[in-house]
């Protein structure tokens, strides 16, 4: 069972709890329902945090693939899982695609320091930060692929193979 299967298992438990809340609502007061919903949100946040811990402890050679306008192979230098959000400190190992800094200000900005940090809340507008096999969601400016097999595959590709296959490997 990989970390994303564990996440899926946790979501199934979350929805089971949600069904209990709905049943309780039929026989209970609104204040009890509100308390139950608050508890479910807290449990979901804890689930996200636990799953991110599992993901960051299961990386291929401490590597992830990071994307925010540009795609980079990065090393996870440090990560911090806070109560409602997380931060990840990354070090660029290899940029993919257009690497000419004058063409890409984002690459220039990211590589101007030894490391850079990104972060997000575990949930925004009801959408979880863990989506399929990536960390990211709509309106989150970045996406991180942390699946060990995917990162290993991508990190072993030569430039020609990267140009042909990277888009399909990451976005499909």
C-alpha positions as YAML, in Angstrom:
chain: A
units: angstrom
residues:
- id: 1
  name: UNK
  ca: [0.00, 0.00, 0.00]
- id: 2
  name: UNK
  ca: [1.64, 3.30, -1.04]
- id: 3
  name: UNK
  ca: [1.07, 6.67, 0.61]
- id: 4
  name: UNK
  ca: [-1.65, 7.66, -1.86]
- id: 5
  name: UNK
  ca: [-3.58, 4.43, -1.13]
- id: 6
  name: UNK
  ca: [-3.35, 5.29, 2.57]
- id: 7
  name: UNK
  ca: [-4.78, 8.73, 1.76]
- id: 8
  name: UNK
  ca: [-7.65, 7.10, -0.15]
- id: 9
  name: UNK
  ca: [-8.29, 4.78, 2.82]
- id: 10
  name: UNK
  ca: [-8.39, 7.81, 5.12]
- id: 11
  name: UNK
  ca: [-10.87, 9.57, 2.85]
- id: 12
  name: UNK
  ca: [-13.16, 6.55, 2.97]
- id: 13
  name: UNK
  ca: [-13.06, 6.72, 6.77]
- id: 14
  name: UNK
  ca: [-13.80, 10.45, 6.59]
- id: 15
  name: UNK
  ca: [-16.89, 9.85, 4.47]
- id: 16
  name: UNK
  ca: [-18.04, 7.14, 6.87]
- id: 17
  name: UNK
  ca: [-17.83, 9.69, 9.67]
- id: 18
  name: UNK
  ca: [-19.73, 12.17, 7.53]
- id: 19
  name: UNK
  ca: [-22.55, 9.65, 7.08]
- id: 20
  name: UNK
  ca: [-22.73, 9.29, 10.87]
- id: 21
  name: UNK
  ca: [-23.06, 13.07, 11.20]
- id: 22
  name: UNK
  ca: [-25.93, 13.11, 8.70]
- id: 23
  name: UNK
  ca: [-27.69, 10.33, 10.62]
- id: 24
  name: UNK
  ca: [-27.10, 12.18, 13.89]
- id: 25
  name: UNK
  ca: [-28.58, 15.34, 12.39]
- id: 26
  name: UNK
  ca: [-31.92, 13.60, 11.86]
- id: 27
  name: UNK
  ca: [-32.23, 12.94, 15.60]
- id: 28
  name: UNK
  ca: [-30.17, 15.73, 17.09]
- id: 29
  name: UNK
  ca: [-30.01, 19.46, 17.59]
- id: 30
  name: UNK
  ca: [-28.34, 21.92, 15.23]
- id: 31
  name: UNK
  ca: [-25.64, 22.67, 17.82]
- id: 32
  name: UNK
  ca: [-24.69, 18.97, 17.96]
- id: 33
  name: UNK
  ca: [-24.59, 18.88, 14.16]
- id: 34
  name: UNK
  ca: [-22.35, 21.96, 14.06]
- id: 35
  name: UNK
  ca: [-20.02, 20.40, 16.64]
- id: 36
  name: UNK
  ca: [-19.91, 17.16, 14.63]
- id: 37
  name: UNK
  ca: [-19.09, 19.04, 11.42]
- id: 38
  name: UNK
  ca: [-16.33, 20.97, 13.19]
- id: 39
  name: UNK
  ca: [-14.92, 17.69, 14.44]
- id: 40
  name: UNK
  ca: [-15.03, 16.27, 10.90]
- id: 41
  name: UNK
  ca: [-13.14, 19.26, 9.52]
- id: 42
  name: UNK
  ca: [-10.56, 18.87, 12.26]
- id: 43
  name: UNK
  ca: [-10.26, 15.13, 11.52]
- id: 44
  name: UNK
  ca: [-9.86, 15.86, 7.79]
- id: 45
  name: UNK
  ca: [-7.10, 18.38, 8.55]
- id: 46
  name: UNK
  ca: [-5.35, 15.83, 10.77]
- id: 47
  name: UNK
  ca: [-5.72, 13.25, 7.98]
- id: 48
  name: UNK
  ca: [-4.11, 15.63, 5.47]
- id: 49
  name: UNK
  ca: [-1.27, 16.33, 7.88]
- id: 50
  name: UNK
  ca: [-0.70, 12.63, 8.58]
- id: 51
  name: UNK
  ca: [-0.75, 11.78, 4.87]
- id: 52
  name: UNK
  ca: [1.73, 14.54, 4.04]
- id: 53
  name: UNK
  ca: [4.00, 13.16, 6.78]
- id: 54
  name: UNK
  ca: [3.82, 9.71, 5.14]
- id: 55
  name: UNK
  ca: [4.43, 11.19, 1.69]
- id: 56
  name: UNK
  ca: [7.47, 13.25, 2.75]
- id: 57
  name: UNK
  ca: [8.92, 10.23, 4.56]
- id: 58
  name: UNK
  ca: [8.50, 8.03, 1.45]
- id: 59
  name: UNK
  ca: [10.27, 10.15, -1.16]
- id: 60
  name: UNK
  ca: [12.70, 8.82, -3.74]
- id: 61
  name: UNK
  ca: [16.10, 10.13, -2.56]
- id: 62
  name: UNK
  ca: [14.37, 13.13, -0.88]
- id: 63
  name: UNK
  ca: [13.33, 14.35, -4.37]
- id: 64
  name: UNK
  ca: [10.09, 15.84, -5.68]
- id: 65
  name: UNK
  ca: [8.99, 17.43, -8.93]
- id: 66
  name: UNK
  ca: [7.88, 21.02, -8.44]
- id: 67
  name: UNK
  ca: [5.86, 23.11, -10.90]
- id: 68
  name: UNK
  ca: [4.97, 26.78, -10.79]
- id: 69
  name: UNK
  ca: [5.19, 28.17, -14.33]
- id: 70
  name: UNK
  ca: [8.34, 26.05, -14.69]
- id: 71
  name: UNK
  ca: [8.99, 22.42, -13.80]
- id: 72
  name: UNK
  ca: [11.93, 21.49, -11.58]
- id: 73
  name: UNK
  ca: [13.42, 18.42, -10.01]
- id: 74
  name: UNK
  ca: [14.07, 19.44, -6.40]
- id: 75
  name: UNK
  ca: [15.46, 18.07, -3.18]
- id: 76
  name: UNK
  ca: [13.32, 18.45, -0.06]
- id: 77
  name: UNK
  ca: [15.62, 20.23, 2.38]
- id: 78
  name: UNK
  ca: [13.04, 20.60, 5.14]
- id: 79
  name: UNK
  ca: [9.30, 20.55, 5.69]
- id: 80
  name: UNK
  ca: [7.06, 21.79, 8.46]
- id: 81
  name: UNK
  ca: [3.56, 20.44, 9.04]
- id: 82
  name: UNK
  ca: [1.68, 23.06, 11.03]
- id: 83
  name: UNK
  ca: [-1.83, 22.88, 12.47]
- id: 84
  name: UNK
  ca: [-3.66, 24.14, 9.36]
- id: 85
  name: UNK
  ca: [-0.91, 24.47, 6.76]
- id: 86
  name: UNK
  ca: [2.49, 23.18, 5.68]
- id: 87
  name: UNK
  ca: [5.75, 24.60, 4.32]
- id: 88
  name: UNK
  ca: [8.35, 22.83, 2.20]
- id: 89
  name: UNK
  ca: [11.89, 24.11, 1.69]
- id: 90
  name: UNK
  ca: [13.27, 22.98, -1.67]
- id: 91
  name: UNK
  ca: [16.62, 23.07, -3.46]
- id: 92
  name: UNK
  ca: [16.66, 22.99, -7.26]
- id: 93
  name: UNK
  ca: [18.51, 19.99, -8.69]
- id: 94
  name: UNK
  ca: [17.51, 20.27, -12.34]
- id: 95
  name: UNK
  ca: [15.13, 22.49, -14.30]
- id: 96
  name: UNK
  ca: [13.09, 20.90, -17.08]
- id: 97
  name: UNK
  ca: [12.17, 22.68, -20.31]
- id: 98
  name: UNK
  ca: [13.10, 26.29, -21.02]
- id: 99
  name: UNK
  ca: [16.03, 26.99, -18.69]
- id: 100
  name: UNK
  ca: [17.24, 30.30, -20.11]
- id: 101
  name: UNK
  ca: [16.85, 32.76, -17.19]
- id: 102
  name: UNK
  ca: [16.24, 35.75, -19.46]
- id: 103
  name: UNK
  ca: [13.24, 33.86, -20.83]
- id: 104
  name: UNK
  ca: [12.00, 32.71, -17.47]
- id: 105
  name: UNK
  ca: [11.99, 35.11, -14.53]
- id: 106
  name: UNK
  ca: [10.54, 32.46, -12.24]
- id: 107
  name: UNK
  ca: [13.61, 30.24, -12.71]
- id: 108
  name: UNK
  ca: [15.86, 33.23, -12.12]
- id: 109
  name: UNK
  ca: [13.99, 34.13, -8.93]
- id: 110
  name: UNK
  ca: [13.98, 30.56, -7.58]
- id: 111
  name: UNK
  ca: [17.65, 29.90, -8.31]
- id: 112
  name: UNK
  ca: [18.85, 33.26, -6.96]
- id: 113
  name: UNK
  ca: [19.03, 31.69, -3.47]
- id: 114
  name: UNK
  ca: [20.27, 28.25, -2.34]
- id: 115
  name: UNK
  ca: [16.72, 27.17, -1.40]
- id: 116
  name: UNK
  ca: [13.15, 28.39, -1.72]
- id: 117
  name: UNK
  ca: [10.05, 27.70, 0.38]
- id: 118
  name: UNK
  ca: [6.44, 27.09, -0.64]
- id: 119
  name: UNK
  ca: [3.43, 26.37, 1.49]
- id: 120
  name: UNK
  ca: [-0.34, 26.07, 1.56]
- id: 121
  name: UNK
  ca: [-3.27, 25.26, 3.80]
- id: 122
  name: UNK
  ca: [-4.44, 21.67, 3.87]
- id: 123
  name: UNK
  ca: [-7.83, 22.70, 2.56]
- id: 124
  name: UNK
  ca: [-9.16, 25.74, 0.73]
- id: 125
  name: UNK
  ca: [-12.79, 26.30, -0.27]
- id: 126
  name: UNK
  ca: [-13.56, 22.68, 0.54]
- id: 127
  name: UNK
  ca: [-10.82, 21.30, -1.73]
- id: 128
  name: UNK
  ca: [-8.01, 19.23, -0.18]
- id: 129
  name: UNK
  ca: [-4.35, 19.90, -1.01]
- id: 130
  name: UNK
  ca: [-3.80, 16.22, -1.88]
- id: 131
  name: UNK
  ca: [-5.15, 15.56, -5.36]
- id: 132
  name: UNK
  ca: [-4.61, 12.15, -6.95]
- id: 133
  name: UNK
  ca: [-0.84, 11.69, -7.02]
- id: 134
  name: UNK
  ca: [0.11, 15.30, -6.50]
- id: 135
  name: UNK
  ca: [0.13, 17.99, -3.86]
- id: 136
  name: UNK
  ca: [-1.76, 20.96, -5.22]
- id: 137
  name: UNK
  ca: [-5.26, 22.16, -6.09]
- id: 138
  name: UNK
  ca: [-7.05, 24.87, -8.05]
- id: 139
  name: UNK
  ca: [-5.95, 28.35, -6.94]
- id: 140
  name: UNK
  ca: [-2.81, 26.98, -5.31]
- id: 141
  name: UNK
  ca: [0.04, 28.45, -7.34]
- id: 142
  name: UNK
  ca: [2.18, 25.32, -7.29]
- id: 143
  name: UNK
  ca: [2.00, 21.57, -7.79]
- id: 144
  name: UNK
  ca: [4.33, 19.01, -6.24]
- id: 145
  name: UNK
  ca: [4.62, 15.42, -7.41]
- id: 146
  name: UNK
  ca: [6.06, 13.31, -4.59]
- id: 147
  name: UNK
  ca: [5.21, 9.77, -5.72]
- id: 148
  name: UNK
  ca: [8.50, 7.85, -5.40]
- id: 149
  name: UNK
  ca: [8.05, 5.78, -8.58]
- id: 150
  name: UNK
  ca: [7.12, 8.80, -10.70]
- id: 151
  name: UNK
  ca: [10.00, 10.91, -9.37]
- id: 152
  name: UNK
  ca: [12.46, 8.05, -9.89]
- id: 153
  name: UNK
  ca: [11.24, 7.55, -13.47]
- id: 154
  name: UNK
  ca: [11.46, 11.24, -14.34]
- id: 155
  name: UNK
  ca: [14.84, 11.75, -12.68]
- id: 156
  name: UNK
  ca: [16.35, 8.93, -14.77]
- id: 157
  name: UNK
  ca: [15.14, 10.26, -18.14]
- id: 158
  name: UNK
  ca: [17.62, 11.94, -20.49]
- id: 159
  name: UNK
  ca: [16.80, 15.34, -22.03]
- id: 160
  name: UNK
  ca: [15.29, 13.87, -25.19]
- id: 161
  name: UNK
  ca: [13.06, 11.49, -23.20]
- id: 162
  name: UNK
  ca: [12.05, 14.34, -20.90]
- id: 163
  name: UNK
  ca: [10.94, 16.48, -23.83]
- id: 164
  name: UNK
  ca: [8.84, 13.63, -25.22]
- id: 165
  name: UNK
  ca: [7.36, 12.18, -22.02]
- id: 166
  name: UNK
  ca: [7.33, 14.72, -19.18]
- id: 167
  name: UNK
  ca: [3.98, 16.31, -20.03]
- id: 168
  name: UNK
  ca: [2.23, 12.95, -20.22]
- id: 169
  name: UNK
  ca: [3.88, 11.54, -17.09]
- id: 170
  name: UNK
  ca: [2.91, 14.50, -14.92]
- id: 171
  name: UNK
  ca: [-0.40, 15.75, -16.19]
- id: 172
  name: UNK
  ca: [-2.20, 12.60, -17.33]
...
